[in-house]
Coordinates of C-alpha atoms in Angstrom, one line a residue:
Chain H
M691 CA 0.0 0.0 0.0
A692 CA 3.0 2.2 0.3
E693 CA 2.8 3.4 -3.3
A694 CA -0.7 4.6 -2.9
V695 CA 0.1 6.9 0.0
E696 CA 1.2 10.2 -1.4
S697 CA 2.5 12.8 1.1
P698 CA -0.3 15.2 1.4
G699 CA 2.0 18.0 2.4
D700 CA 3.2 18.8 -1.0
P701 CA 0.4 18.9 -3.5
E702 CA 2.5 20.6 -6.0
T703 CA 4.6 17.5 -6.5
T704 CA 1.8 15.2 -7.4
T705 CA 1.0 15.2 -11.0
S706 CA -2.2 13.8 -12.4
R707 CA -2.2 10.8 -10.0
P708 CA -5.1 10.9 -7.8
L709 CA -4.7 9.9 -4.1
F710 CA -5.0 6.1 -3.4
A711 CA -5.0 5.3 -7.0
G712 CA -3.0 2.1 -6.4
L713 CA -5.7 0.7 -4.2
S714 CA -7.6 -0.4 -7.2
D715 CA -4.7 -2.7 -8.1
I716 CA -4.8 -4.8 -4.9
S717 CA -7.0 -7.6 -4.8
I718 CA -7.5 -9.9 -1.8
S719 CA -7.0 -13.5 -2.6
Q720 CA -8.5 -16.2 -0.7
D721 CA -5.3 -17.6 0.8
I722 CA -4.3 -14.6 2.6
P723 CA -6.0 -14.9 6.0
V724 CA -7.7 -11.6 7.0
E725 CA -8.7 -12.3 10.5
G726 CA -7.3 -11.7 13.9
E727 CA -7.9 -9.8 16.9
I728 CA -7.8 -5.9 17.4
T729 CA -7.1 -5.0 20.8
I730 CA -6.3 -1.4 21.8
P731 CA -4.2 -1.7 24.9
V732 CA -4.9 1.6 26.3
R733 CA -8.5 1.1 26.3
S734 CA -8.5 -2.1 28.2
R735 CA -6.2 -0.5 30.7
I736 CA -8.6 2.2 31.3
R737 CA -11.5 -0.1 31.8
E738 CA -9.7 -2.0 34.2
F739 CA -8.7 1.2 36.0
D740 CA -12.3 2.3 36.3
S741 CA -13.6 -0.8 37.6
S742 CA -10.9 -1.0 40.2
T743 CA -11.5 2.5 41.7
L744 CA -15.2 1.8 41.9
N745 CA -14.7 -1.4 43.8
E746 CA -11.6 -0.3 46.0
S747 CA -12.1 0.5 49.7
V748 CA -12.7 4.1 50.9
Q749 CA -9.4 4.0 52.7
N750 CA -7.6 3.4 49.2
T751 CA -9.5 6.4 47.6
I752 CA -8.7 8.7 50.4
M753 CA -5.1 7.7 50.8
R754 CA -4.5 7.9 47.0
D755 CA -5.7 11.6 47.0
L756 CA -3.8 12.4 50.2
K757 CA -0.6 11.0 48.9
A758 CA -1.0 13.2 45.9
V759 CA -1.6 16.1 48.0
G760 CA 1.4 15.2 50.2
K761 CA 3.7 14.8 47.2
K762 CA 2.7 18.3 46.0
F763 CA 3.5 19.5 49.5
M764 CA 6.9 18.2 49.0
H765 CA 7.3 19.9 45.9
V766 CA 6.4 23.2 47.3
L767 CA 8.8 22.8 50.2
Y768 CA 11.7 21.8 48.0
P769 CA 11.0 23.9 44.9
R770 CA 12.5 22.5 41.8
K771 CA 11.5 23.0 38.3
S772 CA 9.2 20.2 37.9
N773 CA 5.7 19.9 36.3
T774 CA 3.9 17.8 38.8
L775 CA 2.0 20.7 40.3
L776 CA 1.0 21.9 37.0
R777 CA 0.3 18.6 35.2
D778 CA -1.9 16.9 38.0
W779 CA -3.5 19.9 39.6
D780 CA -5.9 19.4 42.3
L781 CA -7.6 22.0 44.6
W782 CA -7.7 19.8 47.7
G783 CA -4.4 21.1 49.0
P784 CA -5.3 24.9 48.6
L785 CA -8.7 24.0 50.3
I786 CA -7.1 22.3 53.2
L787 CA -4.5 25.1 53.7
C788 CA -7.0 27.9 53.3
V789 CA -9.4 26.4 55.8
T790 CA -6.5 25.9 58.3
L791 CA -5.2 29.4 57.8
A792 CA -8.7 31.0 58.2
L793 CA -9.4 28.9 61.3
M794 CA -6.2 30.0 62.9
L795 CA -6.6 33.5 61.9
Q796 CA -10.0 34.3 62.9
R797 CA -10.8 36.4 65.9
G798 CA -12.5 34.7 68.7
S799 CA -15.8 36.6 69.1
V800 CA -17.5 39.0 67.1
D801 CA -17.1 42.2 69.0
S802 CA -18.0 45.2 67.1
E803 CA -16.8 48.1 69.2
K804 CA -13.2 47.6 68.3
D805 CA -12.1 46.3 64.9
G806 CA -10.2 43.0 65.4
G807 CA -8.6 40.7 63.1
P808 CA -10.3 39.2 60.1
Q809 CA -13.2 36.8 60.4
F810 CA -12.9 33.3 58.9
A811 CA -14.8 34.4 55.8
E812 CA -12.7 37.4 55.3
V813 CA -9.7 35.3 55.1
F814 CA -11.2 32.7 52.9
V815 CA -12.5 35.4 50.5
I816 CA -9.1 37.1 50.4
V817 CA -7.2 33.9 49.7
W818 CA -9.6 32.7 47.0
F819 CA -10.4 35.9 45.4
G820 CA -6.9 37.0 45.5
A821 CA -5.8 33.9 43.7
V822 CA -8.5 34.4 41.1
T823 CA -7.5 37.9 40.5
I824 CA -3.8 36.9 40.0
T825 CA -4.7 34.1 37.7
L826 CA -6.9 36.6 35.6
N827 CA -4.1 39.0 35.6
S828 CA -1.6 36.5 34.3
K829 CA -4.0 35.2 31.7
L830 CA -4.7 38.6 30.4
L831 CA -1.0 39.4 30.1
G832 CA -0.7 36.5 27.9
G833 CA 0.4 33.6 29.9
N834 CA -0.3 30.1 28.8
I835 CA -1.3 28.5 32.0
S836 CA -4.7 27.4 32.6
F837 CA -7.1 28.9 35.2
F838 CA -7.0 25.8 37.7
Q839 CA -3.3 25.1 37.3
S840 CA -2.6 28.7 38.4
L841 CA -5.1 28.4 41.4
C842 CA -3.4 25.1 42.3
V843 CA 0.0 26.6 42.4
L844 CA -1.0 29.6 44.3
G845 CA -2.9 27.7 46.8
Y846 CA -0.2 25.1 47.4
C847 CA 2.5 27.9 47.9
I848 CA 0.5 29.0 50.9
L849 CA 1.9 26.1 52.8
P850 CA 5.0 27.8 54.2
L851 CA 2.8 30.6 55.5
T852 CA 0.5 28.2 57.1
M853 CA 3.5 26.6 58.8
A854 CA 4.5 30.2 59.9
M855 CA 1.2 30.6 61.5
L856 CA 1.5 27.5 63.3
V857 CA 4.9 28.6 64.6
C858 CA 3.6 32.1 65.5
R859 CA 0.8 30.6 67.5
L860 CA 3.1 28.5 69.4
V861 CA 5.5 31.4 70.0
L862 CA 2.6 33.5 71.2
L863 CA 2.0 31.0 74.1
A864 CA 5.1 32.4 75.5
E865 CA 5.2 35.8 77.2
P866 CA 4.6 38.9 74.9
G867 CA 7.6 41.2 74.4
P868 CA 9.9 42.5 71.7
I869 CA 12.0 39.2 71.6
N870 CA 8.6 37.5 70.8
F871 CA 7.9 39.9 68.1
M872 CA 11.3 39.6 66.5
V873 CA 11.2 35.9 66.5
R874 CA 7.8 35.9 64.8
L875 CA 8.9 38.6 62.3
F876 CA 11.9 36.5 61.3
V877 CA 9.9 33.4 60.8
V878 CA 7.2 35.1 58.8
I879 CA 9.8 36.7 56.7
I880 CA 11.5 33.6 55.9
M881 CA 8.4 31.8 55.0
F882 CA 7.2 34.7 52.9
A883 CA 10.4 34.5 50.8
W884 CA 10.0 30.7 50.6
S885 CA 6.5 31.1 49.2
I886 CA 7.5 33.7 46.8
V887 CA 10.4 31.5 45.5
A888 CA 8.1 28.4 45.2
S889 CA 5.4 30.2 43.4
T890 CA 7.8 32.0 40.9
A891 CA 9.6 28.7 40.2
F892 CA 6.2 27.3 38.9
L893 CA 4.6 30.3 37.5
A894 CA 7.4 32.4 35.9
D895 CA 7.9 30.1 33.0
S896 CA 4.4 30.4 31.7
Q897 CA 4.6 34.1 31.2
P898 CA 6.0 35.9 28.0
P899 CA 9.7 36.9 28.9
N900 CA 9.1 40.7 28.9
R901 CA 6.2 40.6 31.2
K902 CA 7.5 38.3 34.0
A903 CA 7.9 41.1 36.4
L904 CA 4.2 42.2 35.7
A905 CA 2.9 38.8 36.4
V906 CA 5.0 38.2 39.5
Y907 CA 4.3 41.4 41.3
P908 CA 0.7 40.6 42.2
V909 CA 2.0 37.2 43.6
F910 CA 4.3 39.3 45.8
L911 CA 1.5 41.5 47.0
F912 CA -0.8 38.6 47.7
Y913 CA 1.6 36.8 49.9
F914 CA 2.7 40.0 51.5
V915 CA -0.9 40.7 52.6
I916 CA -1.3 37.2 53.9
S917 CA 2.1 37.5 55.9
W918 CA 0.9 40.8 57.3
M919 CA -2.2 39.1 58.6
I920 CA -0.2 36.4 60.2
L921 CA 2.2 38.7 61.7
T922 CA -0.2 41.0 63.1
F923 CA -2.4 38.3 64.6
T924 CA -2.9 38.7 68.3
P925 CA -4.9 36.2 70.4
Q926 CA -7.8 37.5 72.4
Chain N
M292 CA 16.1 67.4 -19.4
A293 CA 16.6 67.5 -15.8
A294 CA 20.0 67.7 -14.5
V295 CA 21.3 65.2 -12.0
D296 CA 21.4 67.8 -9.3
D297 CA 17.7 68.4 -9.7
L298 CA 16.9 64.7 -8.9
R299 CA 18.9 64.7 -5.8
F300 CA 16.9 64.9 -2.5
E301 CA 17.1 68.4 -1.2
E302 CA 17.5 68.7 2.6
F303 CA 15.1 71.2 3.8
G304 CA 16.6 71.3 7.3
D305 CA 15.0 71.8 10.6
T306 CA 11.7 73.5 10.7
T307 CA 13.1 76.1 13.0
T308 CA 16.1 77.1 10.7
S309 CA 13.6 77.3 7.8
L310 CA 11.2 79.4 9.7
E311 CA 14.0 81.8 10.7
A312 CA 14.9 82.0 6.9
N313 CA 11.3 82.3 5.7
P314 CA 8.9 83.3 8.6
D315 CA 5.9 83.1 6.3
A316 CA 6.4 79.5 5.2
T317 CA 4.0 76.8 6.5
T318 CA 5.8 74.0 8.0
I319 CA 4.5 70.6 8.7
S320 CA 6.3 68.5 11.1
I321 CA 6.1 64.6 11.2
E322 CA 7.7 63.5 14.2
D323 CA 9.1 60.1 15.2
P324 CA 6.9 58.5 17.9
G325 CA 10.1 58.2 20.0
E326 CA 10.6 61.9 20.0
T327 CA 8.9 64.1 22.6
P328 CA 6.5 66.5 21.3
K329 CA 7.8 70.2 21.8
H330 CA 5.8 73.3 21.6
K331 CA 6.8 74.8 18.3
P332 CA 8.6 78.1 19.1
G333 CA 7.8 80.0 16.0
P334 CA 4.3 79.2 14.5
P335 CA 3.6 80.6 11.2
K336 CA 1.0 83.3 10.8
G337 CA -2.4 82.1 10.6
L338 CA -3.9 79.5 12.8
G339 CA -1.3 79.7 15.4
R340 CA -0.7 77.1 18.0
E341 CA -4.0 75.4 17.1
E342 CA -2.4 74.2 14.0
D343 CA 0.7 72.9 15.8
D344 CA -1.5 70.9 18.2
E345 CA -3.6 69.7 15.2
L346 CA -0.5 68.6 13.4
L347 CA 0.9 67.0 16.5
G348 CA -2.3 65.3 17.2
N349 CA -3.1 64.0 13.8
D350 CA 0.3 62.8 13.1
D351 CA 0.8 61.0 16.3
S352 CA -2.6 59.4 16.1
D353 CA -2.1 58.5 12.5
K354 CA 1.2 56.9 13.2
T355 CA 0.0 55.2 16.3
E356 CA -3.0 53.8 14.6
L357 CA -0.9 52.5 11.8
L358 CA 1.4 51.0 14.3
A359 CA -1.2 49.7 16.4
G360 CA -2.8 47.7 13.7
Q361 CA -5.8 45.6 14.5
K362 CA -6.5 46.7 18.0
K363 CA -9.7 46.2 19.7
S364 CA -11.3 44.2 16.9
S365 CA -12.8 41.3 19.0
P366 CA -16.3 41.7 20.5
F367 CA -16.5 42.6 24.0
W368 CA -17.7 39.3 25.3
T369 CA -14.5 37.4 24.2
F370 CA -11.5 37.2 26.4
E371 CA -9.2 38.5 23.7
Y372 CA -11.0 41.9 23.8
Y373 CA -9.9 42.3 27.5
Q374 CA -6.4 41.0 26.5
T375 CA -6.0 44.2 24.5
F376 CA -6.1 46.3 27.7
F377 CA -3.1 44.4 29.2
D378 CA -0.9 44.7 26.1
V379 CA 2.1 46.3 28.0
D380 CA 5.5 45.1 28.7
T381 CA 7.4 45.7 31.9
Y382 CA 9.5 48.4 30.7
Q383 CA 6.5 50.3 29.4
V384 CA 4.8 50.2 32.8
F385 CA 8.0 51.5 34.4
D386 CA 8.2 54.3 31.8
R387 CA 4.6 55.3 32.6
I388 CA 5.2 55.2 36.3
K389 CA 8.3 57.4 35.9
G390 CA 6.3 59.8 33.7
S391 CA 3.8 60.4 36.5
L392 CA 6.5 61.0 39.0
L393 CA 8.3 63.6 37.0
P394 CA 5.8 66.1 35.5
I395 CA 7.7 68.3 33.1
P396 CA 5.9 71.2 31.9
G397 CA 5.0 70.9 28.1
K398 CA 5.0 67.1 28.0
N399 CA 1.6 65.6 28.0
F400 CA 1.5 62.3 29.9
V401 CA -1.1 60.7 27.5
R402 CA 0.7 61.9 24.4
L403 CA 4.0 60.8 25.5
Y404 CA 3.6 57.7 27.3
I405 CA 0.2 56.2 26.6
R406 CA 0.2 56.8 23.0
S407 CA -3.1 55.0 22.0
N408 CA -2.2 52.0 24.1
P409 CA -3.9 52.6 27.5
D410 CA -3.7 49.7 29.8
L411 CA -5.6 48.7 32.8
Y412 CA -2.8 46.8 34.5
G413 CA -1.3 49.9 36.0
P414 CA -4.4 51.6 37.4
F415 CA -5.8 48.4 38.9
W416 CA -2.6 47.2 40.7
I417 CA -1.5 50.7 41.7
C418 CA -4.9 51.2 43.4
A419 CA -4.6 47.8 45.0
T420 CA -1.1 48.5 46.3
L421 CA -2.3 51.9 47.5
V422 CA -5.3 50.3 49.4
F423 CA -3.0 47.9 51.2
A424 CA -0.1 50.6 51.7
I425 CA -2.7 52.8 53.5
A426 CA -4.2 50.2 55.6
I427 CA -0.7 48.7 56.6
S428 CA 0.9 52.0 57.3
G429 CA -2.0 53.1 59.4
N430 CA -1.7 49.9 61.4
L431 CA 2.0 50.4 61.7
S432 CA 1.8 54.2 62.8
N433 CA -0.8 53.2 65.3
F434 CA 1.3 50.5 66.7
L435 CA 4.5 52.8 66.9
I436 CA 2.6 55.6 68.6
H437 CA 1.6 53.1 71.4
L438 CA 4.9 51.3 71.6
G439 CA 5.9 50.9 75.1
E440 CA 2.5 51.3 76.6
K441 CA 1.8 48.2 78.7
T442 CA -1.9 48.4 78.6
Y443 CA -2.4 48.9 74.9
H444 CA -3.8 46.0 73.2
Y445 CA -2.9 46.1 69.5
V446 CA -5.7 45.3 67.1
P447 CA -5.1 45.1 63.5
E448 CA -8.1 47.1 62.0
F449 CA -9.1 45.0 59.2
R450 CA -12.3 47.0 58.3
K451 CA -10.0 49.9 57.1
V452 CA -9.0 47.8 54.1
S453 CA -12.6 47.7 52.8
I454 CA -13.2 51.3 53.3
A455 CA -10.0 52.5 51.8
A456 CA -10.6 50.0 48.8
T457 CA -14.1 51.6 48.2
I458 CA -12.8 55.1 48.3
I459 CA -9.8 54.6 46.1
Y460 CA -11.4 52.4 43.5
A461 CA -14.4 54.7 43.2
Y462 CA -12.2 57.7 42.8
A463 CA -10.1 56.1 40.2
W464 CA -13.1 55.0 38.1
L465 CA -16.0 57.4 38.9
V466 CA -14.1 60.7 38.5
P467 CA -12.6 59.7 35.1
L468 CA -16.1 58.6 34.0
A469 CA -17.4 62.0 35.0
L470 CA -14.6 63.9 33.5
W471 CA -14.8 62.0 30.2
G472 CA -18.6 62.7 29.9
F473 CA -17.9 66.4 30.6
L474 CA -15.3 66.5 28.0
V475 CA -17.5 64.8 25.4
W476 CA -20.2 67.2 26.2
R477 CA -17.9 70.2 25.7
N478 CA -16.4 68.7 22.5
S479 CA -20.0 68.8 21.2
K480 CA -20.1 72.4 21.8
V481 CA -16.6 73.6 21.0
M482 CA -14.4 71.8 18.6
N483 CA -11.6 70.6 20.7
I484 CA -8.5 69.4 18.9
V485 CA -7.3 67.2 21.7
S486 CA -9.8 64.5 23.1
Y487 CA -9.1 61.5 25.2
S488 CA -10.8 58.2 25.3
F489 CA -12.3 56.9 28.6
L490 CA -9.5 54.4 29.0
E491 CA -6.7 57.0 28.6
I492 CA -8.3 59.1 31.4
V493 CA -8.7 56.1 33.7
C494 CA -4.9 55.4 32.8
V495 CA -3.8 58.8 33.7
Y496 CA -5.7 58.9 37.0
G497 CA -4.3 55.3 37.9
Y498 CA -0.7 56.2 37.3
S499 CA -1.1 59.6 38.9
L500 CA -2.0 57.9 42.1
F501 CA 1.4 56.1 42.2
I502 CA 3.1 59.0 44.1
Y503 CA 0.7 58.3 47.0
I504 CA 2.2 54.7 47.7
P505 CA 5.5 56.1 49.1
T506 CA 3.8 58.9 50.7
A507 CA 1.4 56.4 52.5
I508 CA 4.6 54.4 53.7
L509 CA 6.3 57.4 55.0
W510 CA 3.1 58.5 56.8
I511 CA 4.3 56.0 59.5
I512 CA 6.4 58.9 60.8
P513 CA 4.3 60.4 63.6
Q514 CA 5.3 64.0 63.2
K515 CA 2.3 66.1 61.9
A516 CA 4.6 68.6 60.0
V517 CA 6.2 65.8 58.1
R518 CA 2.9 64.3 57.1
W519 CA 1.6 67.7 55.8
V520 CA 4.8 68.3 53.8
L521 CA 4.6 64.8 52.3
V522 CA 1.0 65.1 51.4
T523 CA 1.5 68.6 49.8
I524 CA 4.4 67.2 47.8
A525 CA 2.4 64.3 46.5
L526 CA -0.6 66.5 45.8
G527 CA 1.7 68.9 43.9
I528 CA 3.2 66.2 41.7
S529 CA 0.2 64.2 40.8
G530 CA -2.1 67.4 40.6
S531 CA 0.5 68.9 38.1
V532 CA 0.5 65.7 36.1
L533 CA -3.3 65.9 35.9
A534 CA -3.3 69.6 35.1
M535 CA -0.8 69.3 32.4
T536 CA -2.7 66.4 30.8
F537 CA -6.1 68.0 30.7
W538 CA -5.0 71.5 29.9
P539 CA -4.7 71.0 26.2
A540 CA -8.2 69.3 26.2
V541 CA -9.9 72.3 27.7
R542 CA -7.9 75.3 26.6
E543 CA -9.8 75.9 23.4
D544 CA -12.9 76.4 25.5
N545 CA -14.3 79.4 27.2
R546 CA -11.4 80.5 29.5
R547 CA -13.7 80.3 32.6
I548 CA -14.9 76.8 32.0
A549 CA -11.3 75.7 31.3
L550 CA -10.0 77.1 34.5
A551 CA -13.0 75.7 36.3
T552 CA -12.3 72.3 34.9
I553 CA -8.7 72.2 36.0
V554 CA -9.4 73.6 39.3
T555 CA -12.1 70.9 39.9
I556 CA -9.8 68.1 38.8
V557 CA -7.1 69.5 41.3
L558 CA -9.5 69.9 44.0
L559 CA -11.1 66.4 43.8
H560 CA -7.5 65.2 43.9
M561 CA -6.8 67.3 47.0
L562 CA -9.9 66.0 48.6
L563 CA -8.8 62.4 48.1
S564 CA -5.4 63.2 49.7
V565 CA -6.8 65.0 52.5
G566 CA -9.5 62.5 53.0
C567 CA -6.9 59.7 53.1
L568 CA -4.8 61.6 55.8
E569 CA -8.0 62.2 57.8
E570 CA -9.0 58.6 57.5
H571 CA -5.7 57.4 58.4
V572 CA -5.6 59.7 61.4
L573 CA -9.3 59.7 62.5
L574 CA -10.1 56.1 62.5
H575 CA -7.0 55.2 64.5
P576 CA -7.9 56.2 68.0
G577 CA -4.2 56.7 68.8
G578 CA -3.5 59.1 65.9
V579 CA -1.5 62.2 66.0
M580 CA -4.5 64.5 65.9
A581 CA -5.9 62.7 69.0
Q582 CA -2.9 62.2 71.1
S583 CA -3.9 63.0 74.6
T584 CA -7.1 65.0 74.5
C585 CA -9.2 62.7 72.3
E586 CA -8.4 59.7 74.4
I587 CA -9.7 61.5 77.4
T588 CA -12.6 63.5 76.1
G589 CA -13.9 61.1 73.5
G590 CA -14.9 61.0 69.9
T591 CA -16.7 64.4 69.2
K592 CA -13.9 66.6 69.9
C593 CA -11.6 64.5 67.7
E594 CA -14.0 64.9 64.9
Q595 CA -14.3 68.6 65.4
R596 CA -10.6 69.1 65.5
S597 CA -10.0 67.2 62.4
L598 CA -12.8 68.9 60.5
A599 CA -11.5 72.2 61.5
S600 CA -7.9 71.1 60.3
A601 CA -9.5 69.8 57.1
W602 CA -11.2 73.1 56.3
V603 CA -7.9 75.0 57.0
S604 CA -6.1 72.6 54.7
T605 CA -8.6 73.1 52.0
V606 CA -8.2 76.8 52.2
L607 CA -4.5 76.5 52.0
L608 CA -4.5 74.1 49.1
L609 CA -7.0 76.3 47.3
Q610 CA -4.5 79.1 47.4
K611 CA -2.1 76.7 46.1
T612 CA -4.4 75.8 43.2
E613 CA -4.6 79.4 42.3
L614 CA -0.8 79.5 42.2
L615 CA -0.9 76.3 40.0
E616 CA -3.4 78.0 37.7
G617 CA -1.2 81.1 37.4
V618 CA 1.8 78.7 36.7
V619 CA -0.2 76.9 33.8
G620 CA -1.5 80.2 32.6
T621 CA 2.1 81.5 32.3
F622 CA 2.8 78.4 30.3
K623 CA 0.0 79.0 28.0
T624 CA 1.2 82.6 27.4
N625 CA 4.6 81.4 26.8
S626 CA 3.6 79.0 24.2
I627 CA 1.7 81.5 22.2
S628 CA 4.1 84.4 22.3
P629 CA 6.1 83.9 19.2
G630 CA 9.1 86.0 18.4
M631 CA 7.2 89.3 18.1

């Protein structure tokens, strides 16, 4: 059949020979067996995969997702140029982190006579709407990252700041004073820099080269605001 | 039979030299987009400086339209339509910010930097940064004032962010809308040579707010005199950027209306800066204005004192805007006085 296949890319070289003209010359004789089995390996694997996840135990399902989330946490903590966060994005990690952060940051009671720290909903809204705004900004500037991939990266890179919040909470159990504040300031600054480095490692490649700074600056502002909220947290 | 010399391209030289040689000649100058537009020193007899502006405006807009190509051709419900508003590179944003910080008389911010490519990146993120800068510096100044007091319980006032955000975003979008509507209305009555699109006005206002970001950060210093000096400098710079941008758009008009427009622009800008300062100071119970007396006597006296100071600052700054008017008027007379 090789002679019948003309390369379709250069029609100017074909003369008057129509495509697949040689097919009419081929005849199937009786002694060539034309039977067999056509199997598409991928399809059978998927079918096998589907039925197995339906029948597996709940623990397996949960553990699989948790392992994926944990693997991404490791990628954030040791930022290397890898595509894992972008390729298999999920929003479980950002949700867990955001809820943890908001629970720890909320003020104890709703006392309206003095403005206190943010409520749970305020932190939640800031994190998610901030991430959406940054994603929209990077897409409008011409980045080629998808919406949810960017949300995934930004959400996962809150992990260092959540760890800073835990440390601050522990440090605040000690007596207040300038040393207390300096320790918290130091921890928050380190974690803020870590977040920026981690998210830039994943996000900067998706931007056109002459607009990288324009896309990274809102990320900086976002993590700065979250760090500020963590640093100024005072327990009631 | 033409000689070879006749076919050679004849250098006509610069417009100024040819005008000196022949003051009656009409000269058309087509400038490179990279050059800065200068007010022509010796306009020919006839239309005077309106012709200059017309030539400047038409040439620049023709060139930039040719260069821009197929801008804004997508319908407004597609994503690509909004991408055209973010079609700026990093160096362009930096150039525009620099232009808003250094107002040079005679250089129009829109003509020089925006050049038919208004962007929404600058206004949006400058406003966002300003909101957070005001909130954070307010918290910090509050904290520093009460540093050392044992009984003071620091609260991060979070509600301030939403108030500041509302004020600043409303200013950055509603005032350009009103100004654009006003300019369109005046354009229908008086044929103005220079007219700006809505996005260009939003762009100018957004970039002119950039000076307030370092000002807000420096407001942490608790000295009242320092704060007033800072806000006056910021108002002067951004007010002059705005005045110089909009003066060519209204000077064809009735002189009173033109002056009233410029004064209103600067006044609104001043209200914003004074309002930000007062909000920074008022809503913080430990602010400079309310150091000892307000904590003792309570809220009403604080408000009275700060309202009085707002009024005083309004009067002072009105005098300043008259000074600004005079300065702008001097530029105007300078530009039309030829060598006669």
